[in-house]
PDB file of N, CA and C in Angstrom:
ATOM      1  N   MET A   1     104.672 115.873 144.433  1.00  0.00           N
ATOM      2  CA  MET A   1     105.429 115.388 143.134  1.00  0.00           C
ATOM      3  C   MET A   1     104.529 114.138 142.829  1.00  0.00           C
ATOM      4  N   LYS A   2     104.172 114.055 141.689  1.00  0.00           N
ATOM      5  CA  LYS A   2     103.308 112.982 140.938  1.00  0.00           C
ATOM      6  C   LYS A   2     103.941 112.242 139.816  1.00  0.00           C
ATOM      7  N   THR A   3     104.085 111.153 139.924  1.00  0.00           N
ATOM      8  CA  THR A   3     104.746 110.142 139.196  1.00  0.00           C
ATOM      9  C   THR A   3     103.519 109.450 138.018  1.00  0.00           C
ATOM     10  N   VAL A   4     104.020 109.293 136.955  1.00  0.00           N
ATOM     11  CA  VAL A   4     103.546 108.426 135.910  1.00  0.00           C
ATOM     12  C   VAL A   4     103.770 107.350 135.552  1.00  0.00           C
ATOM     13  N   ASP A   5     103.072 106.249 135.361  1.00  0.00           N
ATOM     14  CA  ASP A   5     103.346 104.944 135.066  1.00  0.00           C
ATOM     15  C   ASP A   5     103.202 104.697 133.650  1.00  0.00           C
ATOM     16  N   ILE A   6     104.302 104.960 132.769  1.00  0.00           N
ATOM     17  CA  ILE A   6     104.234 105.060 131.361  1.00  0.00           C
ATOM     18  C   ILE A   6     103.470 103.860 130.469  1.00  0.00           C
ATOM     19  N   ARG A   7     103.743 102.662 131.384  1.00  0.00           N
ATOM     20  CA  ARG A   7     102.850 101.501 130.823  1.00  0.00           C
ATOM     21  C   ARG A   7     101.403 101.787 130.590  1.00  0.00           C
ATOM     22  N   GLU A   8     100.788 102.602 131.370  1.00  0.00           N
ATOM     23  CA  GLU A   8      99.540 102.918 131.324  1.00  0.00           C
ATOM     24  C   GLU A   8      99.039 103.709 129.975  1.00  0.00           C
ATOM     25  N   LEU A   9     100.107 104.137 129.777  1.00  0.00           N
ATOM     26  CA  LEU A   9      99.582 104.748 128.111  1.00  0.00           C
ATOM     27  C   LEU A   9     100.009 103.850 126.928  1.00  0.00           C
ATOM     28  N   VAL A  10     100.391 102.898 126.995  1.00  0.00           N
ATOM     29  CA  VAL A  10     100.642 101.845 125.894  1.00  0.00           C
ATOM     30  C   VAL A  10      99.526 101.207 125.843  1.00  0.00           C
ATOM     31  N   ARG A  11      98.930 101.510 124.515  1.00  0.00           N
ATOM     32  CA  ARG A  11      97.480 100.928 124.227  1.00  0.00           C
ATOM     33  C   ARG A  11      97.495 101.309 122.542  1.00  0.00           C
ATOM     34  N   PHE A  12      97.089 100.328 121.696  1.00  0.00           N
ATOM     35  CA  PHE A  12      97.194 100.153 120.249  1.00  0.00           C
ATOM     36  C   PHE A  12      95.625 100.471 119.518  1.00  0.00           C
ATOM     37  N   SER A  13      95.803 101.125 118.507  1.00  0.00           N
ATOM     38  CA  SER A  13      94.457 101.194 117.800  1.00  0.00           C
ATOM     39  C   SER A  13      95.174 100.513 116.178  1.00  0.00           C
ATOM     40  N   ASP A  14      93.991  99.895 115.818  1.00  0.00           N
ATOM     41  CA  ASP A  14      94.342  99.430 114.448  1.00  0.00           C
ATOM     42  C   ASP A  14      94.167 100.582 113.585  1.00  0.00           C
ATOM     43  N   GLU A  15      93.369 101.619 113.625  1.00  0.00           N
ATOM     44  CA  GLU A  15      93.090 102.636 112.633  1.00  0.00           C
ATOM     45  C   GLU A  15      94.225 103.773 112.546  1.00  0.00           C
ATOM     46  N   GLU A  16      94.913 103.997 113.596  1.00  0.00           N
ATOM     47  CA  GLU A  16      95.888 105.193 113.289  1.00  0.00           C
ATOM     48  C   GLU A  16      96.959 104.938 114.766  1.00  0.00           C
ATOM     49  N   PRO A  17      97.805 105.767 114.757  1.00  0.00           N
ATOM     50  CA  PRO A  17      98.812 105.740 115.879  1.00  0.00           C
ATOM     51  C   PRO A  17      97.915 106.280 116.897  1.00  0.00           C
ATOM     52  N   ARG A  18      98.622 105.605 118.170  1.00  0.00           N
ATOM     53  CA  ARG A  18      97.851 106.000 119.535  1.00  0.00           C
ATOM     54  C   ARG A  18      98.535 106.838 120.254  1.00  0.00           C
ATOM     55  N   ARG A  19      98.294 108.045 120.196  1.00  0.00           N
ATOM     56  CA  ARG A  19      99.014 109.079 120.930  1.00  0.00           C
ATOM     57  C   ARG A  19      98.580 109.914 122.339  1.00  0.00           C
ATOM     58  N   SER A  20      99.241 109.752 123.292  1.00  0.00           N
ATOM     59  CA  SER A  20      98.968 109.919 124.674  1.00  0.00           C
ATOM     60  C   SER A  20      99.933 110.889 125.202  1.00  0.00           C
ATOM     61  N   ALA A  21      99.379 111.930 125.709  1.00  0.00           N
ATOM     62  CA  ALA A  21     100.033 113.100 126.652  1.00  0.00           C
ATOM     63  C   ALA A  21     101.132 112.331 127.525  1.00  0.00           C
ATOM     64  N   LEU A  22     102.226 112.815 127.824  1.00  0.00           N
ATOM     65  CA  LEU A  22     102.994 112.150 129.348  1.00  0.00           C
ATOM     66  C   LEU A  22     102.905 113.572 130.196  1.00  0.00           C
ATOM     67  N   MET A  23     103.713 114.500 129.715  1.00  0.00           N
ATOM     68  CA  MET A  23     103.931 115.772 130.787  1.00  0.00           C
ATOM     69  C   MET A  23     103.662 116.622 129.775  1.00  0.00           C
ATOM     70  N   ASP A  24     102.738 117.821 130.148  1.00  0.00           N
ATOM     71  CA  ASP A  24     102.865 118.977 129.641  1.00  0.00           C
ATOM     72  C   ASP A  24     102.948 119.978 130.405  1.00  0.00           C
ATOM     73  N   GLY A  25     103.746 121.044 130.136  1.00  0.00           N
ATOM     74  CA  GLY A  25     104.139 122.089 131.079  1.00  0.00           C
ATOM     75  C   GLY A  25     104.654 123.447 130.040  1.00  0.00           C
ATOM     76  N   GLU A  26     104.833 124.231 130.862  1.00  0.00           N
ATOM     77  CA  GLU A  26     104.977 125.584 130.074  1.00  0.00           C
ATOM     78  C   GLU A  26     106.510 125.264 129.721  1.00  0.00           C
ATOM     79  N   ARG A  27     107.388 124.716 129.656  1.00  0.00           N
ATOM     80  CA  ARG A  27     108.715 124.385 129.176  1.00  0.00           C
ATOM     81  C   ARG A  27     109.021 123.224 128.732  1.00  0.00           C
ATOM     82  N   LEU A  28     108.099 122.166 128.807  1.00  0.00           N
ATOM     83  CA  LEU A  28     108.559 120.807 128.312  1.00  0.00           C
ATOM     84  C   LEU A  28     107.108 120.105 128.154  1.00  0.00           C
ATOM     85  N   TRP A  29     107.090 119.483 126.901  1.00  0.00           N
ATOM     86  CA  TRP A  29     106.112 118.676 126.160  1.00  0.00           C
ATOM     87  C   TRP A  29     106.500 117.208 126.388  1.00  0.00           C
ATOM     88  N   SER A  30     105.672 116.482 126.326  1.00  0.00           N
ATOM     89  CA  SER A  30     106.255 114.882 126.226  1.00  0.00           C
ATOM     90  C   SER A  30     104.854 114.089 126.115  1.00  0.00           C
ATOM     91  N   GLU A  31     104.969 113.131 124.685  1.00  0.00           N
ATOM     92  CA  GLU A  31     103.863 112.026 124.745  1.00  0.00           C
ATOM     93  C   GLU A  31     104.783 111.010 124.422  1.00  0.00           C
ATOM     94  N   VAL A  32     103.480 109.578 124.473  1.00  0.00           N
ATOM     95  CA  VAL A  32     103.740 108.400 124.004  1.00  0.00           C
ATOM     96  C   VAL A  32     103.339 108.088 122.740  1.00  0.00           C
ATOM     97  N   VAL A  33     103.622 107.484 121.831  1.00  0.00           N
ATOM     98  CA  VAL A  33     103.138 107.183 120.579  1.00  0.00           C
ATOM     99  C   VAL A  33     103.090 105.750 120.550  1.00  0.00           C
ATOM    100  N   CYS A  34     102.153 104.875 120.429  1.00  0.00           N
ATOM    101  CA  CYS A  34     102.217 103.451 119.748  1.00  0.00           C
ATOM    102  C   CYS A  34     101.880 103.173 118.767  1.00  0.00           C
ATOM    103  N   LEU A  35     102.708 102.558 117.857  1.00  0.00           N
ATOM    104  CA  LEU A  35     102.442 102.380 116.437  1.00  0.00           C
ATOM    105  C   LEU A  35     102.490 100.721 116.133  1.00  0.00           C
ATOM    106  N   GLN A  36     101.566 100.369 115.312  1.00  0.00           N
ATOM    107  CA  GLN A  36     101.822  98.880 115.066  1.00  0.00           C
ATOM    108  C   GLN A  36     101.247  99.022 113.608  1.00  0.00           C
ATOM    109  N   GLY A  37     101.825  97.567 112.903  1.00  0.00           N
ATOM    110  CA  GLY A  37     101.464  97.651 111.429  1.00  0.00           C
ATOM    111  C   GLY A  37     102.384  98.570 110.380  1.00  0.00           C
ATOM    112  N   SER A  38     102.149  99.535 109.887  1.00  0.00           N
ATOM    113  CA  SER A  38     102.792 100.187 109.035  1.00  0.00           C
ATOM    114  C   SER A  38     102.660 101.579 109.647  1.00  0.00           C
ATOM    115  N   GLN A  39     101.763 101.736 110.458  1.00  0.00           N
ATOM    116  CA  GLN A  39     101.826 103.268 111.058  1.00  0.00           C
ATOM    117  C   GLN A  39     102.941 103.958 111.251  1.00  0.00           C
ATOM    118  N   GLY A  40     102.617 105.279 111.518  1.00  0.00           N
ATOM    119  CA  GLY A  40     103.862 106.113 111.450  1.00  0.00           C
ATOM    120  C   GLY A  40     103.165 107.606 111.952  1.00  0.00           C
ATOM    121  N   VAL A  41     104.037 108.447 112.274  1.00  0.00           N
ATOM    122  CA  VAL A  41     103.620 109.907 112.395  1.00  0.00           C
ATOM    123  C   VAL A  41     104.606 110.906 111.761  1.00  0.00           C
ATOM    124  N   GLY A  42     104.194 112.103 111.295  1.00  0.00           N
ATOM    125  CA  GLY A  42     105.117 113.100 110.354  1.00  0.00           C
ATOM    126  C   GLY A  42     104.848 113.151 108.746  1.00  0.00           C
ATOM    127  N   PRO A  43     105.383 114.036 108.571  1.00  0.00           N
ATOM    128  CA  PRO A  43     106.139 114.952 109.281  1.00  0.00           C
ATOM    129  C   PRO A  43     105.736 115.770 110.156  1.00  0.00           C
ATOM    130  N   LEU A  44     106.652 116.135 111.153  1.00  0.00           N
ATOM    131  CA  LEU A  44     106.279 116.756 112.259  1.00  0.00           C
ATOM    132  C   LEU A  44     107.626 118.084 112.075  1.00  0.00           C
ATOM    133  N   ARG A  45     107.312 119.393 112.646  1.00  0.00           N
ATOM    134  CA  ARG A  45     108.373 120.047 112.823  1.00  0.00           C
ATOM    135  C   ARG A  45     108.092 121.291 113.491  1.00  0.00           C
ATOM    136  N   ASP A  46     108.863 122.024 114.215  1.00  0.00           N
ATOM    137  CA  ASP A  46     108.695 123.203 114.962  1.00  0.00           C
ATOM    138  C   ASP A  46     109.722 124.150 114.992  1.00  0.00           C
ATOM    139  N   GLU A  47     109.627 125.210 114.549  1.00  0.00           N
ATOM    140  CA  GLU A  47     110.624 126.164 114.191  1.00  0.00           C
ATOM    141  C   GLU A  47     111.599 126.289 115.760  1.00  0.00           C
ATOM    142  N   ARG A  48     111.130 126.160 116.659  1.00  0.00           N
ATOM    143  CA  ARG A  48     111.655 126.714 118.108  1.00  0.00           C
ATOM    144  C   ARG A  48     111.929 125.596 119.079  1.00  0.00           C
ATOM    145  N   SER A  49     111.464 124.743 118.711  1.00  0.00           N
ATOM    146  CA  SER A  49     111.425 123.661 119.757  1.00  0.00           C
ATOM    147  C   SER A  49     112.520 122.277 119.247  1.00  0.00           C
ATOM    148  N   ASP A  50     113.358 122.214 120.462  1.00  0.00           N
ATOM    149  CA  ASP A  50     114.423 120.906 120.205  1.00  0.00           C
ATOM    150  C   ASP A  50     113.581 119.728 120.559  1.00  0.00           C
ATOM    151  N   GLY A  51     113.644 118.448 119.919  1.00  0.00           N
ATOM    152  CA  GLY A  51     113.147 117.269 120.558  1.00  0.00           C
ATOM    153  C   GLY A  51     114.014 116.217 120.466  1.00  0.00           C
ATOM    154  N   LEU A  52     113.280 115.289 121.177  1.00  0.00           N
ATOM    155  CA  LEU A  52     114.124 114.002 121.659  1.00  0.00           C
ATOM    156  C   LEU A  52     113.331 112.583 121.563  1.00  0.00           C
ATOM    157  N   VAL A  53     113.644 112.057 120.592  1.00  0.00           N
ATOM    158  CA  VAL A  53     113.183 110.733 120.438  1.00  0.00           C
ATOM    159  C   VAL A  53     113.639 109.550 121.044  1.00  0.00           C
ATOM    160  N   VAL A  54     112.771 108.669 121.845  1.00  0.00           N
ATOM    161  CA  VAL A  54     113.362 107.501 122.596  1.00  0.00           C
ATOM    162  C   VAL A  54     112.611 106.374 122.299  1.00  0.00           C
ATOM    163  N   ILE A  55     113.036 105.239 121.662  1.00  0.00           N
ATOM    164  CA  ILE A  55     112.387 103.972 121.428  1.00  0.00           C
ATOM    165  C   ILE A  55     112.410 103.254 122.753  1.00  0.00           C
ATOM    166  N   LEU A  56     110.980 103.010 123.360  1.00  0.00           N
ATOM    167  CA  LEU A  56     110.662 102.160 124.412  1.00  0.00           C
ATOM    168  C   LEU A  56     110.571 100.874 124.263  1.00  0.00           C
ATOM    169  N   SER A  57     110.045 100.606 123.151  1.00  0.00           N
ATOM    170  CA  SER A  57     109.980  99.211 122.409  1.00  0.00           C
ATOM    171  C   SER A  57     109.833  99.106 121.044  1.00  0.00           C
ATOM    172  N   GLY A  58     110.367  97.756 120.450  1.00  0.00           N
ATOM    173  CA  GLY A  58     110.064  97.610 119.063  1.00  0.00           C
ATOM    174  C   GLY A  58     111.411  98.380 118.293  1.00  0.00           C
ATOM    175  N   GLU A  59     110.732  98.636 117.121  1.00  0.00           N
ATOM    176  CA  GLU A  59     111.890  99.093 116.100  1.00  0.00           C
ATOM    177  C   GLU A  59     110.730  99.988 115.207  1.00  0.00           C
ATOM    178  N   VAL A  60     111.942 101.187 114.714  1.00  0.00           N
ATOM    179  CA  VAL A  60     111.130 102.088 113.987  1.00  0.00           C
ATOM    180  C   VAL A  60     112.125 102.538 112.783  1.00  0.00           C
ATOM    181  N   ALA A  61     111.749 103.297 111.850  1.00  0.00           N
ATOM    182  CA  ALA A  61     112.312 104.139 110.960  1.00  0.00           C
ATOM    183  C   ALA A  61     112.083 105.201 111.063  1.00  0.00           C
ATOM    184  N   ALA A  62     113.270 106.452 111.269  1.00  0.00           N
ATOM    185  CA  ALA A  62     112.891 107.325 111.702  1.00  0.00           C
ATOM    186  C   ALA A  62     113.922 108.459 110.738  1.00  0.00           C
ATOM    187  N   GLN A  63     113.477 109.426 110.276  1.00  0.00           N
ATOM    188  CA  GLN A  63     114.094 110.289 109.191  1.00  0.00           C
ATOM    189  C   GLN A  63     114.077 111.624 110.219  1.00  0.00           C
ATOM    190  N   VAL A  64     115.191 112.303 110.297  1.00  0.00           N
ATOM    191  CA  VAL A  64     115.135 113.642 110.701  1.00  0.00           C
ATOM    192  C   VAL A  64     116.036 114.641 109.598  1.00  0.00           C
ATOM    193  N   GLY A  65     115.148 115.271 108.983  1.00  0.00           N
ATOM    194  CA  GLY A  65     116.005 116.188 108.110  1.00  0.00           C
ATOM    195  C   GLY A  65     115.995 115.240 107.102  1.00  0.00           C
ATOM    196  N   ARG A  66     117.226 115.206 106.363  1.00  0.00           N
ATOM    197  CA  ARG A  66     117.887 114.387 105.254  1.00  0.00           C
ATOM    198  C   ARG A  66     118.450 113.080 105.884  1.00  0.00           C
ATOM    199  N   GLY A  67     118.839 112.948 107.177  1.00  0.00           N
ATOM    200  CA  GLY A  67     119.401 111.936 107.870  1.00  0.00           C
ATOM    201  C   GLY A  67     118.316 110.703 107.892  1.00  0.00           C
ATOM    202  N   ARG A  68     118.707 109.607 107.890  1.00  0.00           N
ATOM    203  CA  ARG A  68     117.625 108.543 108.177  1.00  0.00           C
ATOM    204  C   ARG A  68     118.230 107.413 109.029  1.00  0.00           C
ATOM    205  N   ALA A  69     117.735 106.670 109.659  1.00  0.00           N
ATOM    206  CA  ALA A  69     118.142 105.371 110.987  1.00  0.00           C
ATOM    207  C   ALA A  69     117.286 104.652 111.145  1.00  0.00           C
ATOM    208  N   ARG A  70     117.377 103.257 111.366  1.00  0.00           N
ATOM    209  CA  ARG A  70     116.625 102.324 112.034  1.00  0.00           C
ATOM    210  C   ARG A  70     117.110 102.443 113.663  1.00  0.00           C
ATOM    211  N   MET A  71     115.921 102.330 113.782  1.00  0.00           N
ATOM    212  CA  MET A  71     116.352 102.203 115.684  1.00  0.00           C
ATOM    213  C   MET A  71     115.416 101.348 116.192  1.00  0.00           C
ATOM    214  N   LYS A  72     116.109 100.542 117.273  1.00  0.00           N
ATOM    215  CA  LYS A  72     115.794  99.892 118.075  1.00  0.00           C
ATOM    216  C   LYS A  72     115.647 100.310 119.593  1.00  0.00           C
ATOM    217  N   GLN A  73     115.099  99.568 120.433  1.00  0.00           N
ATOM    218  CA  GLN A  73     114.620  99.755 121.876  1.00  0.00           C
ATOM    219  C   GLN A  73     115.630 100.163 122.479  1.00  0.00           C
ATOM    220  N   TRP A  74     115.528 101.175 123.368  1.00  0.00           N
ATOM    221  CA  TRP A  74     116.584 102.015 124.204  1.00  0.00           C
ATOM    222  C   TRP A  74     117.200 103.140 123.551  1.00  0.00           C
ATOM    223  N   GLU A  75     117.098 102.938 122.029  1.00  0.00           N
ATOM    224  CA  GLU A  75     118.054 103.965 121.341  1.00  0.00           C
ATOM    225  C   GLU A  75     117.508 105.410 121.273  1.00  0.00           C
ATOM    226  N   ALA A  76     117.921 106.320 121.112  1.00  0.00           N
ATOM    227  CA  ALA A  76     117.380 107.844 120.787  1.00  0.00           C
ATOM    228  C   ALA A  76     117.933 108.507 119.933  1.00  0.00           C
ATOM    229  N   ILE A  77     117.261 109.633 119.668  1.00  0.00           N
ATOM    230  CA  ILE A  77     118.169 110.688 118.415  1.00  0.00           C
ATOM    231  C   ILE A  77     117.577 112.001 119.071  1.00  0.00           C
ATOM    232  N   ALA A  78     118.319 113.107 118.710  1.00  0.00           N
ATOM    233  CA  ALA A  78     118.250 114.429 119.147  1.00  0.00           C
ATOM    234  C   ALA A  78     117.270 115.051 117.601  1.00  0.00           C
ATOM    235  N   VAL A  79     116.308 115.735 117.815  1.00  0.00           N
ATOM    236  CA  VAL A  79     115.823 116.749 116.516  1.00  0.00           C
ATOM    237  C   VAL A  79     115.747 118.310 116.819  1.00  0.00           C
ATOM    238  N   PRO A  80     116.781 118.707 116.205  1.00  0.00           N
ATOM    239  CA  PRO A  80     117.316 120.189 116.506  1.00  0.00           C
ATOM    240  C   PRO A  80     115.646 120.787 115.675  1.00  0.00           C
ATOM    241  N   ALA A  81     115.800 122.155 116.250  1.00  0.00           N
ATOM    242  CA  ALA A  81     114.453 122.759 115.825  1.00  0.00           C
ATOM    243  C   ALA A  81     114.522 123.429 114.384  1.00  0.00           C
ATOM    244  N   GLY A  82     113.430 123.242 113.879  1.00  0.00           N
ATOM    245  CA  GLY A  82     113.194 123.562 112.561  1.00  0.00           C
ATOM    246  C   GLY A  82     113.489 122.299 111.715  1.00  0.00           C
ATOM    247  N   GLU A  83     113.907 121.205 111.999  1.00  0.00           N
ATOM    248  CA  GLU A  83     114.105 119.943 111.267  1.00  0.00           C
ATOM    249  C   GLU A  83     113.131 119.059 111.158  1.00  0.00           C
ATOM    250  N   GLU A  84     112.529 118.705 110.127  1.00  0.00           N
ATOM    251  CA  GLU A  84     111.232 117.856 110.217  1.00  0.00           C
ATOM    252  C   GLU A  84     111.474 116.151 110.672  1.00  0.00           C
ATOM    253  N   LEU A  85     110.768 115.805 111.162  1.00  0.00           N
ATOM    254  CA  LEU A  85     110.942 114.220 111.792  1.00  0.00           C
ATOM    255  C   LEU A  85     109.434 113.439 111.498  1.00  0.00           C
ATOM    256  N   THR A  86     109.978 112.497 110.876  1.00  0.00           N
ATOM    257  CA  THR A  86     108.823 111.579 110.457  1.00  0.00           C
ATOM    258  C   THR A  86     109.766 109.995 111.135  1.00  0.00           C
ATOM    259  N   VAL A  87     108.384 109.298 111.789  1.00  0.00           N
ATOM    260  CA  VAL A  87     108.701 108.065 112.745  1.00  0.00           C
ATOM    261  C   VAL A  87     107.736 106.959 111.932  1.00  0.00           C
ATOM    262  N   ARG A  88     108.169 105.876 111.488  1.00  0.00           N
ATOM    263  CA  ARG A  88     107.172 104.725 111.258  1.00  0.00           C
ATOM    264  C   ARG A  88     107.733 103.254 111.936  1.00  0.00           C
ATOM    265  N   ASN A  89     106.752 102.689 111.906  1.00  0.00           N
ATOM    266  CA  ASN A  89     106.864 101.320 112.769  1.00  0.00           C
ATOM    267  C   ASN A  89     107.654 100.312 111.549  1.00  0.00           C
ATOM    268  N   ALA A  90     108.816  99.700 111.733  1.00  0.00           N
ATOM    269  CA  ALA A  90     109.606  98.973 111.119  1.00  0.00           C
ATOM    270  C   ALA A  90     109.887  97.540 111.222  1.00  0.00           C
ATOM    271  N   SER A  91     108.469  96.876 111.815  1.00  0.00           N
ATOM    272  CA  SER A  91     108.721  95.284 111.926  1.00  0.00           C
ATOM    273  C   SER A  91     107.019  95.138 112.127  1.00  0.00           C
ATOM    274  N   ASP A  92     107.134  93.901 112.236  1.00  0.00           N
ATOM    275  CA  ASP A  92     105.916  93.117 112.722  1.00  0.00           C
ATOM    276  C   ASP A  92     105.098  93.343 113.826  1.00  0.00           C
ATOM    277  N   ASP A  93     106.217  93.448 114.881  1.00  0.00           N
ATOM    278  CA  ASP A  93     105.888  93.931 116.208  1.00  0.00           C
ATOM    279  C   ASP A  93     105.376  95.299 116.522  1.00  0.00           C
ATOM    280  N   PRO A  94     104.488  95.648 117.412  1.00  0.00           N
ATOM    281  CA  PRO A  94     104.201  96.940 117.715  1.00  0.00           C
ATOM    282  C   PRO A  94     105.557  97.775 118.113  1.00  0.00           C
ATOM    283  N   ALA A  95     105.610  99.269 118.377  1.00  0.00           N
ATOM    284  CA  ALA A  95     106.717  99.915 118.703  1.00  0.00           C
ATOM    285  C   ALA A  95     106.020 100.951 119.719  1.00  0.00           C
ATOM    286  N   VAL A  96     106.886 101.312 120.634  1.00  0.00           N
ATOM    287  CA  VAL A  96     106.217 102.385 121.482  1.00  0.00           C
ATOM    288  C   VAL A  96     107.250 103.473 121.593  1.00  0.00           C
ATOM    289  N   VAL A  97     107.039 104.908 121.394  1.00  0.00           N
ATOM    290  CA  VAL A  97     108.069 105.951 121.064  1.00  0.00           C
ATOM    291  C   VAL A  97     107.543 107.088 122.272  1.00  0.00           C
ATOM    292  N   LEU A  98     108.727 107.526 122.706  1.00  0.00           N
ATOM    293  CA  LEU A  98     108.434 108.878 123.530  1.00  0.00           C
ATOM    294  C   LEU A  98     109.120 110.257 123.031  1.00  0.00           C
ATOM    295  N   PHE A  99     108.106 110.752 122.740  1.00  0.00           N
ATOM    296  CA  PHE A  99     108.706 112.081 122.346  1.00  0.00           C
ATOM    297  C   PHE A  99     108.607 113.223 123.335  1.00  0.00           C
ATOM    298  N   VAL A 100     109.956 113.992 123.458  1.00  0.00           N
ATOM    299  CA  VAL A 100     110.006 115.327 124.496  1.00  0.00           C
ATOM    300  C   VAL A 100     110.224 116.405 123.593  1.00  0.00           C
ATOM    301  N   VAL A 101     109.508 117.411 124.078  1.00  0.00           N
ATOM    302  CA  VAL A 101     110.104 118.900 123.066  1.00  0.00           C
ATOM    303  C   VAL A 101     109.896 120.197 124.020  1.00  0.00           C
ATOM    304  N   ALA A 102     111.063 120.650 123.839  1.00  0.00           N
ATOM    305  CA  ALA A 102     111.177 121.918 124.765  1.00  0.00           C
ATOM    306  C   ALA A 102     111.657 123.105 123.813  1.00  0.00           C
ATOM    307  N   PRO A 103     111.033 124.294 123.853  1.00  0.00           N
ATOM    308  CA  PRO A 103     109.830 124.231 124.752  1.00  0.00           C
ATOM    309  C   PRO A 103     108.645 123.803 124.010  1.00  0.00           C
ATOM    310  N   PRO A 104     107.387 123.372 124.837  1.00  0.00           N
ATOM    311  CA  PRO A 104     106.304 122.789 124.094  1.00  0.00           C
ATOM    312  C   PRO A 104     106.018 123.447 122.513  1.00  0.00           C
ATOM    313  N   PRO A 105     105.786 122.579 121.655  1.00  0.00           N
ATOM    314  CA  PRO A 105     105.438 123.189 120.341  1.00  0.00           C
ATOM    315  C   PRO A 105     104.322 124.063 120.149  1.00  0.00           C
ATOM    316  N   GLY A 106     104.568 125.219 119.273  1.00  0.00           N
ATOM    317  CA  GLY A 106     103.298 126.369 119.141  1.00  0.00           C
ATOM    318  C   GLY A 106     103.569 127.137 120.235  1.00  0.00           C
ATOM    319  N   THR A 107     104.677 127.410 120.825  1.00  0.00           N
ATOM    320  CA  THR A 107     104.650 128.420 121.914  1.00  0.00           C
ATOM    321  C   THR A 107     105.596 129.364 121.734  1.00  0.00           C
TER     322      THR A 107
END
């Protein structure tokens, strides 16, 4: 068994969100996304995969389908298959977000 220190994936870019794969397997996929300024990702959608979004640090504005929420560190939301997800940094401080999807997108 191999462990991963997620802190090693926390890096920011002034140009765009920084996305780093965490785990990538046949039945589960995850990545760490680092956002600063007004950076965001989405809309993202997969018709077959459910997702989980966990805020590891910072504060983001999240939209799942028509629902919206402002999320802070340690908060999580589920993203049902087929729903669109958009996440955007919502403060002056940077944010680190964990995305987990099963099955992996596009499978």
